[in-house]
PDB file of C-alpha atoms in Angstrom:
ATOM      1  CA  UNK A  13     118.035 107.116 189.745  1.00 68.00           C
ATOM      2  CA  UNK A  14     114.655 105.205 188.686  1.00 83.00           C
ATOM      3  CA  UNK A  15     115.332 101.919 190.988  1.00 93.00           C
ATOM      4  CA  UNK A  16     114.238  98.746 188.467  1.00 95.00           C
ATOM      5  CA  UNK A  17     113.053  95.672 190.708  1.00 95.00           C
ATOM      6  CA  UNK A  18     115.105  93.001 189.251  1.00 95.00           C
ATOM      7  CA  UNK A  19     113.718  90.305 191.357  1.00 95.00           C
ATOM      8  CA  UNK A  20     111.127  87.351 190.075  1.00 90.00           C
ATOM      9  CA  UNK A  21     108.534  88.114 192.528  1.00 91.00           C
ATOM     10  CA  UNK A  22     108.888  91.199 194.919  1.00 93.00           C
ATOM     11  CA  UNK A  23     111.778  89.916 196.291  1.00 96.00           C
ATOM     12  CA  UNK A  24     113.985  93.209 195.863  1.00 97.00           C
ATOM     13  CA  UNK A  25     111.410  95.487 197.944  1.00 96.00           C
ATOM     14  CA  UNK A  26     111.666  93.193 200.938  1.00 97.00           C
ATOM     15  CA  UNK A  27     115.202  93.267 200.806  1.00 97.00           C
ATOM     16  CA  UNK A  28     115.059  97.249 200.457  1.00 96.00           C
ATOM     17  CA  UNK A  29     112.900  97.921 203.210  1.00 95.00           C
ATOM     18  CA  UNK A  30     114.467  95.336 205.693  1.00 96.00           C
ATOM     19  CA  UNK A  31     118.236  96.780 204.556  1.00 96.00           C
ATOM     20  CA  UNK A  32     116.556 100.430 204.817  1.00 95.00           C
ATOM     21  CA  UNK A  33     114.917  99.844 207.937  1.00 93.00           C
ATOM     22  CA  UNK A  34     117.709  98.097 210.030  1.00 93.00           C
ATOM     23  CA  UNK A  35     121.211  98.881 207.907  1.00 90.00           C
ATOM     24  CA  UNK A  36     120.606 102.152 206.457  1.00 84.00           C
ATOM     25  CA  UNK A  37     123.780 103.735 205.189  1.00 75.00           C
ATOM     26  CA  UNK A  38     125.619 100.475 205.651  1.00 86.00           C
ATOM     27  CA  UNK A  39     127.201  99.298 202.383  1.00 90.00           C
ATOM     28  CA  UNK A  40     126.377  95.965 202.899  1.00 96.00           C
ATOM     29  CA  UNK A  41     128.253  92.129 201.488  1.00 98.00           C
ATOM     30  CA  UNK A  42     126.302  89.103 200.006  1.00 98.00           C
ATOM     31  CA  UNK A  43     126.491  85.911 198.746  1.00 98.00           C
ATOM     32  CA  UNK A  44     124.597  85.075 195.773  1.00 98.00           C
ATOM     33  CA  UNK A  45     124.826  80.984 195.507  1.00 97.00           C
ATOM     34  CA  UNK A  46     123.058  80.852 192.146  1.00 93.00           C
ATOM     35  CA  UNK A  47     123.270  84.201 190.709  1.00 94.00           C
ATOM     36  CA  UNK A  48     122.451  82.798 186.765  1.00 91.00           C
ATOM     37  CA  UNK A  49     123.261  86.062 184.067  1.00 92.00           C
ATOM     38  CA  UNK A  50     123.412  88.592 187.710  1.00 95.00           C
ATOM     39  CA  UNK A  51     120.440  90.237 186.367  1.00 95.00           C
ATOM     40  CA  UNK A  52     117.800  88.185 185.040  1.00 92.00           C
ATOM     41  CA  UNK A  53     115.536  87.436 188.845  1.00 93.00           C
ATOM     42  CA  UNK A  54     118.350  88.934 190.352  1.00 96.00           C
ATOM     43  CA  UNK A  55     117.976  89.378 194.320  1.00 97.00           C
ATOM     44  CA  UNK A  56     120.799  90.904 194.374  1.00 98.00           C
ATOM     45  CA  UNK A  57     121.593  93.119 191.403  1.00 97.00           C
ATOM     46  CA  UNK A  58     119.246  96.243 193.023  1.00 97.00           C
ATOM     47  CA  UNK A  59     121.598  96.190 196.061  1.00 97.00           C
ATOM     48  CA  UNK A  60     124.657  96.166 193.765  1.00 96.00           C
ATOM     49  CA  UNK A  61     123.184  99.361 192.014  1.00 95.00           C
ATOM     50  CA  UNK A  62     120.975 100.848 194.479  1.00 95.00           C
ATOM     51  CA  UNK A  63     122.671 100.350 197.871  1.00 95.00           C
ATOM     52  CA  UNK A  64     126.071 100.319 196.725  1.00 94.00           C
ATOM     53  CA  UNK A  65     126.465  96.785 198.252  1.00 96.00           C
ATOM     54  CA  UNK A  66     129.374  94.381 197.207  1.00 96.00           C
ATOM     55  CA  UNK A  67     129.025  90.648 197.287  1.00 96.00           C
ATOM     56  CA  UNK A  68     130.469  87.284 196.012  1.00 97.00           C
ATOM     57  CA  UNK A  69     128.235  85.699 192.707  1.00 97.00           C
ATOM     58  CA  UNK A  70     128.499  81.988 192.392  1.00 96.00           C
ATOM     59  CA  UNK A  71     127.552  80.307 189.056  1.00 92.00           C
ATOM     60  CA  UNK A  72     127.804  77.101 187.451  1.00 88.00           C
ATOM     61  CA  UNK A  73     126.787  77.173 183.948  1.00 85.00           C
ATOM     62  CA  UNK A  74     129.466  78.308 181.179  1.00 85.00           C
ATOM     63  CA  UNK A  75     127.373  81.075 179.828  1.00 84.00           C
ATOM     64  CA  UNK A  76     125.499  82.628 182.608  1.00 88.00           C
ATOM     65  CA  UNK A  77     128.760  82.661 184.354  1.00 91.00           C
ATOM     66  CA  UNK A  78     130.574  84.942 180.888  1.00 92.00           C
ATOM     67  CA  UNK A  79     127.348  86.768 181.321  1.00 92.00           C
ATOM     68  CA  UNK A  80     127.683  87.513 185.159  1.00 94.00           C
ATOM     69  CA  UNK A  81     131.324  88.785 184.107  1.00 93.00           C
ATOM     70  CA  UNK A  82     130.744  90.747 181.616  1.00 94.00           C
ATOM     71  CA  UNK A  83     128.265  92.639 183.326  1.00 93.00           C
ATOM     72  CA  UNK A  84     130.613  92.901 186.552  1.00 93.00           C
ATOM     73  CA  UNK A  85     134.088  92.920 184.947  1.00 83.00           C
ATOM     74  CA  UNK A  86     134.639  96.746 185.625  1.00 80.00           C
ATOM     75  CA  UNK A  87     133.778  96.141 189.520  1.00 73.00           C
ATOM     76  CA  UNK A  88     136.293  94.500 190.165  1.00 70.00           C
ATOM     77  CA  UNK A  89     136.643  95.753 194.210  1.00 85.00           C
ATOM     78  CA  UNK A  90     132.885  95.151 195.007  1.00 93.00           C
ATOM     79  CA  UNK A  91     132.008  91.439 192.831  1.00 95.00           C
ATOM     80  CA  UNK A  92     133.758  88.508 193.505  1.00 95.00           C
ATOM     81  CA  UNK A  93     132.877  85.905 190.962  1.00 95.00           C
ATOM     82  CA  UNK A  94     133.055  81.746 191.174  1.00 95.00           C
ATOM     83  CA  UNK A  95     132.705  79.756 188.244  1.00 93.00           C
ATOM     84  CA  UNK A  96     131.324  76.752 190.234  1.00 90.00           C
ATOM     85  CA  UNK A  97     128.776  74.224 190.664  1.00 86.00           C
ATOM     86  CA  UNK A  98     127.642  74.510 194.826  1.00 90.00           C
ATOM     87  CA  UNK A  99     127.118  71.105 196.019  1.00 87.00           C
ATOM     88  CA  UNK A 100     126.621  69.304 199.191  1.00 86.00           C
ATOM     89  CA  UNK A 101     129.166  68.021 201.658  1.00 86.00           C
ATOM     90  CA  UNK A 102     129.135  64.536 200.874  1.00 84.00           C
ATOM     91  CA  UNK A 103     128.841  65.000 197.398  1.00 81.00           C
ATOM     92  CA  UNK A 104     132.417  66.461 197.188  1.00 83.00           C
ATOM     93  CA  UNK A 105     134.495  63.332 196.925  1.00 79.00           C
ATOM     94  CA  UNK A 106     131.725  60.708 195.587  1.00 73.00           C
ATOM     95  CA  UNK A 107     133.229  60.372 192.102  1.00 65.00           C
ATOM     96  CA  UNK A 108     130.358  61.918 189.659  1.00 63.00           C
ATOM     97  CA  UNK A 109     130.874  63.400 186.593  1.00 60.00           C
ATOM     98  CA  UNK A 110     129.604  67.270 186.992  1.00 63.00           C
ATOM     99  CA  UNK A 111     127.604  68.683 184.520  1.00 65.00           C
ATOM    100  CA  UNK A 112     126.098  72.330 184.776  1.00 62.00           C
ATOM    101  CA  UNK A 113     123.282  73.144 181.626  1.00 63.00           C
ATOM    102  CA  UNK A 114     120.698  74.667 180.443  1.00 58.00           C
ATOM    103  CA  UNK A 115     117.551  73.764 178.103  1.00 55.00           C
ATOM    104  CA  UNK A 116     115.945  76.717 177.282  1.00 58.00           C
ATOM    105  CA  UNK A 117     116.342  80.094 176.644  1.00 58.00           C
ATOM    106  CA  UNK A 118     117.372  82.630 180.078  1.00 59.00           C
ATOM    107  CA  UNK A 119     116.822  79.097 182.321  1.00 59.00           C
ATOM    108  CA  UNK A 120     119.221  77.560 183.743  1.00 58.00           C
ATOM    109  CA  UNK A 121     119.845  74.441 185.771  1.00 59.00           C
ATOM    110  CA  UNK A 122     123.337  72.799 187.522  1.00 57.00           C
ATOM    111  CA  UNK A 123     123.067  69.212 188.572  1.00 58.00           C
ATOM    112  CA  UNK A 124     125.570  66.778 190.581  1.00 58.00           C
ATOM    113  CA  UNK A 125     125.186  63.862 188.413  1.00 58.00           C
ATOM    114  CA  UNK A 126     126.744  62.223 185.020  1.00 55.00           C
ATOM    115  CA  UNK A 127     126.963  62.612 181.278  1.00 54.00           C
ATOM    116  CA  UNK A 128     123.942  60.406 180.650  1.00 53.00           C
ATOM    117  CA  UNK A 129     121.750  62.220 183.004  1.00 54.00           C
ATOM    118  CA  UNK A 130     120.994  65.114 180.665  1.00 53.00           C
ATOM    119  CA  UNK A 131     120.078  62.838 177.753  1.00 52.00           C
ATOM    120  CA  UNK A 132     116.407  63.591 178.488  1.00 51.00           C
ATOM    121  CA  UNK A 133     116.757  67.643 179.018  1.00 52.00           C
ATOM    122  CA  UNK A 134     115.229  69.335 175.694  1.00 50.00           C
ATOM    123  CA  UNK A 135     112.884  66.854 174.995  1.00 55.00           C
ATOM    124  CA  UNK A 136     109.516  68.526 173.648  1.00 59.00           C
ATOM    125  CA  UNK A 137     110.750  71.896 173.911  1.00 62.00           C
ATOM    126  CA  UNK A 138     110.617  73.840 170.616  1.00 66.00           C
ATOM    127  CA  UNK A 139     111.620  77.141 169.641  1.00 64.00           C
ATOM    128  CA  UNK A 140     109.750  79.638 167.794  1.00 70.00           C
ATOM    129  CA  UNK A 141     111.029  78.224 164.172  1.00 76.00           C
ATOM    130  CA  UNK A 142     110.256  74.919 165.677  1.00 74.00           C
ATOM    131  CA  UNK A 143     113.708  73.658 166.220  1.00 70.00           C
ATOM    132  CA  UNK A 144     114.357  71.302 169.405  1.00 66.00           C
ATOM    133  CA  UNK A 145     116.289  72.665 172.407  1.00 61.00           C
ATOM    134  CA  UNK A 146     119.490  70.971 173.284  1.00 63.00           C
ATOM    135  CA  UNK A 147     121.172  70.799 176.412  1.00 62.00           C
ATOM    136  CA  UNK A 148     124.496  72.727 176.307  1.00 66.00           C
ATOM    137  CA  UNK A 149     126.714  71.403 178.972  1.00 70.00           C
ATOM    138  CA  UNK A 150     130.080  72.706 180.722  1.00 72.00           C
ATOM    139  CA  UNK A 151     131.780  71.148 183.204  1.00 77.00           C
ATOM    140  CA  UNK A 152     133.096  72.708 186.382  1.00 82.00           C
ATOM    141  CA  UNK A 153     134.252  73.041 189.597  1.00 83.00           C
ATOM    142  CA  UNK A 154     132.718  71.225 192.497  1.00 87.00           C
ATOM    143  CA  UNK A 155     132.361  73.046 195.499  1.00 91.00           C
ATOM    144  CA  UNK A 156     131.047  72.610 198.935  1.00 92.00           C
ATOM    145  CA  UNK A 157     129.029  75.647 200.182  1.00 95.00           C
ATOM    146  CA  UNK A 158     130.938  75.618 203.402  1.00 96.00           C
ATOM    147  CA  UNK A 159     134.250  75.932 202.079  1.00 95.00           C
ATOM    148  CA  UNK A 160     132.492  79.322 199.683  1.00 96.00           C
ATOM    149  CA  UNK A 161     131.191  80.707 203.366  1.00 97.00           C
ATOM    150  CA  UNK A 162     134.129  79.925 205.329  1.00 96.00           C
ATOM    151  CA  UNK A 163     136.588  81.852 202.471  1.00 97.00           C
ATOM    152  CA  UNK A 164     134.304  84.802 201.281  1.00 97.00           C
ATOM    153  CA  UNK A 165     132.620  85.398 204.780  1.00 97.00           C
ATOM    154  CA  UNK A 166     131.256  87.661 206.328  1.00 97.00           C
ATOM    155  CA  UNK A 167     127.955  88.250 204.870  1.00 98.00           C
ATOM    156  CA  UNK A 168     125.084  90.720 205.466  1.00 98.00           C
ATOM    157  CA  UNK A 169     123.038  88.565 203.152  1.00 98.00           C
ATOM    158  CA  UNK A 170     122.753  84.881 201.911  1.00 98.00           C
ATOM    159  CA  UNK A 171     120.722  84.058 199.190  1.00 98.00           C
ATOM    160  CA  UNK A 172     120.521  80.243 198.022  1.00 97.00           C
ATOM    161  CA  UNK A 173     119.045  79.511 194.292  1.00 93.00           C
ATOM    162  CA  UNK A 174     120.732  76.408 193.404  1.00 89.00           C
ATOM    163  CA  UNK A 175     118.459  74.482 190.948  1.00 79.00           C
ATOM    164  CA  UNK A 176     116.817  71.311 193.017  1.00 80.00           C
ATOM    165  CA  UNK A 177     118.645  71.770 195.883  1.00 88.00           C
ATOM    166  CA  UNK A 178     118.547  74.966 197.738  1.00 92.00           C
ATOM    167  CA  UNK A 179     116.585  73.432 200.351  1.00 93.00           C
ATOM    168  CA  UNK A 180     118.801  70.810 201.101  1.00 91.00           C
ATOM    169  CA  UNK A 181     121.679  72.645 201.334  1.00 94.00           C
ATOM    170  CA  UNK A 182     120.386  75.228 203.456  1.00 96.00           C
ATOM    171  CA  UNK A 183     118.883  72.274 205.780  1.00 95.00           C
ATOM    172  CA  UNK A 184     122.525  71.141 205.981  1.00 95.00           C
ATOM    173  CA  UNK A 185     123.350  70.572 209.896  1.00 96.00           C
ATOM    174  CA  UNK A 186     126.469  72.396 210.219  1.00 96.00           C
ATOM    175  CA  UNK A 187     125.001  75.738 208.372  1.00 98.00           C
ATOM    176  CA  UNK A 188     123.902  78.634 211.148  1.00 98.00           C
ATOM    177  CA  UNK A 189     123.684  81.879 208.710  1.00 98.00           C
ATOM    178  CA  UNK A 190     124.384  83.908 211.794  1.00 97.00           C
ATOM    179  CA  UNK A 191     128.015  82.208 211.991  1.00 98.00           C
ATOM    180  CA  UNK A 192     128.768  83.802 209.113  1.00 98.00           C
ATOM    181  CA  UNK A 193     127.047  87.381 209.898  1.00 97.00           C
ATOM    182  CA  UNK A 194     124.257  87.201 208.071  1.00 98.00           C
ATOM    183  CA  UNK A 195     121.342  89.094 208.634  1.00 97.00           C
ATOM    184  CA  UNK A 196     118.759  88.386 205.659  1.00 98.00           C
ATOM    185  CA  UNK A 197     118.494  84.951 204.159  1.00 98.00           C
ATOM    186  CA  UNK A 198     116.678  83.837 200.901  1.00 98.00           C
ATOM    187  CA  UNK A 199     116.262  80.099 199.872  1.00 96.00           C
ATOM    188  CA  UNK A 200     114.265  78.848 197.032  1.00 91.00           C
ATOM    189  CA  UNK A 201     112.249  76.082 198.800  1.00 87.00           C
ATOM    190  CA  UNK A 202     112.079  73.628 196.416  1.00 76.00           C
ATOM    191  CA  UNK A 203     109.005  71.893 197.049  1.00 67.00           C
ATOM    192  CA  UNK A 204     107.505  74.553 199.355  1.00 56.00           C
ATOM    193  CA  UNK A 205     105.060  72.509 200.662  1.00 62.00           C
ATOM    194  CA  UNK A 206     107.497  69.948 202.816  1.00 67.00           C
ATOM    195  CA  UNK A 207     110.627  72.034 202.631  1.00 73.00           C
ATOM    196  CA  UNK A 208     109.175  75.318 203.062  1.00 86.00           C
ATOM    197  CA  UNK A 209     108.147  74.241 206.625  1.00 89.00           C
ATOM    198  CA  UNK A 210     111.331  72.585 207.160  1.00 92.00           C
ATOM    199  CA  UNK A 211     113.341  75.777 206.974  1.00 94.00           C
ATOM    200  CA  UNK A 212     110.889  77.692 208.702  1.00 94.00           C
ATOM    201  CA  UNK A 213     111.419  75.950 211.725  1.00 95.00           C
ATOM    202  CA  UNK A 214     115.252  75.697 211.431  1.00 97.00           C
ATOM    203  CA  UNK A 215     115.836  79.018 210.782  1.00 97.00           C
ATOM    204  CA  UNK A 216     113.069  80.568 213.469  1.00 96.00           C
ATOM    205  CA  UNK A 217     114.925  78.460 216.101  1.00 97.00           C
ATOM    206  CA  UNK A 218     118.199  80.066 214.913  1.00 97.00           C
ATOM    207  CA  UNK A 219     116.591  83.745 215.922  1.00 96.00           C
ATOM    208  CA  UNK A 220     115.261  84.552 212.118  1.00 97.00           C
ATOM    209  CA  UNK A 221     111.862  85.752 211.497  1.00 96.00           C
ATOM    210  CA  UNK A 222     109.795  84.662 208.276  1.00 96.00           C
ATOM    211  CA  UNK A 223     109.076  87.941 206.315  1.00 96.00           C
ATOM    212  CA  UNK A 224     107.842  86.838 203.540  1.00 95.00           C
ATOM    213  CA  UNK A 225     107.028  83.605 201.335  1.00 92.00           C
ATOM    214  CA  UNK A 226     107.030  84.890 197.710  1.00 90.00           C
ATOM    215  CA  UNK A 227     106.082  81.747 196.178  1.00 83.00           C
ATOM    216  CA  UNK A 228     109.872  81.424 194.519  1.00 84.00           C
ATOM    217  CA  UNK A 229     111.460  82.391 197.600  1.00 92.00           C
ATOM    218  CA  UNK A 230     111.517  82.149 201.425  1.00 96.00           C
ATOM    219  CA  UNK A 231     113.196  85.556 203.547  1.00 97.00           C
ATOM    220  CA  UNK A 232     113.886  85.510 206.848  1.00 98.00           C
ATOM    221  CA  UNK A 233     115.126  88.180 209.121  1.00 97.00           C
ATOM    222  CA  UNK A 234     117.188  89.157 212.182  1.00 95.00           C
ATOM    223  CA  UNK A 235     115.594  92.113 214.049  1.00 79.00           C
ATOM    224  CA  UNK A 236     118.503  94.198 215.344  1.00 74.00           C
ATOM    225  CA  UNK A 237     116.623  95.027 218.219  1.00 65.00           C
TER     226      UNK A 237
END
């Protein structure tokens, strides 16, 4: 089978030669925290299809989420899927409205914040017939990533994608990817400039080597040996 790289920006053939390399014939588990449509950038789709990997997708807005299931409803004993918006800790109980959404075609952004916050998403964007984008909005679940780790784990691979704060959430204290088995981590930086240093120096004092910076994403590995 002709192996299509799903990912944004090389992303896939990392993950293929590190999971070739160090797990070969291992079916392997991930996490996708921010998996959109699961295809569209997709770290994680090639493993799916390619590897025979099964793994837990986690996404906020309404129709990425119908999307994701669609495309994984016959899988039912390899996806796992969360109709959620990831948040962090202290963000649980502090009384916000949540509001997932997106403003353009095949983008998609989740926010912790209220109604009146998306009042300004759409502005100046146009389609092709010259009608204005509008945000479409769906509330859901809010959800701590440590209570998603602590129920789904373990996990061969953790890949964090949630819009504006991937960073953050992966910066958390209490989060050691190792606790929860995994070998390969991905996090979108951000700002890559300030964060991308950040988690480079969390995550090489936790035993993880930087592989690669993509631009879109930062992978680090464990070396088995």
């Amino acid at each position: 089978m002709e192996e299509k790289d799903y990912s944004q920006a090389g992303e896939q053939a990392v993950i293929f030669t590190y999971v070739d390399t160090f797990m070969s014939g291992k079916e392997g588990r991930f996490l996708d925290l921010g998996s959109f449509d699961g295809e569209t950038f997709s770290n994680t789709r090639g493993l799916f299809l390619y590897r025979n990997w099964n793994g837990v997708f986690v996404e906020a807005e309404g129709h990425s989420y119908v999307q994701t299931y669609d495309r994984y409803l016959q899988e039912p004993n390899r996806a796992t899927l969360v109709n959620a918006t990831i948040c962090m800790e202290e963000e649980l109980n502090n009384g916000k409205n949540l509001i997932s959404f997106a403003n353009l075609p095949r983008s998609a952004i989740s926010t912790v914040e209220t109604v009146d916050s998306i009042s300004w998403w759409g502005q100046d964007q146009f389609n092709e017939r010259g009608e204005k984008y509008l945000p479409r909005a769906t509330f859901t679940a809010k959800v701590g990533m440590k209570e998603i780790l602590e129920t789904f784990a373990p996990f061969d691979m953790i890949k964090i994608d949630v819009e504006g704060i991937s960073a953050a959430l992966a910066l958390q204290d209490w989060f050691n990817p190792r606790n929860y088995g995994c070998k390969l981590l991905l996090v979108e930086p951000d700002h890559p400039d300030k964060r991308g240093v950040a988690l480079t120096e969390k995550f090489t004092s936790l035993g993880y080597t930087l592989l690669v910076h993509t631009g879109d994403n930062l992978i680090f590995g464990i070396n088995p040996s």
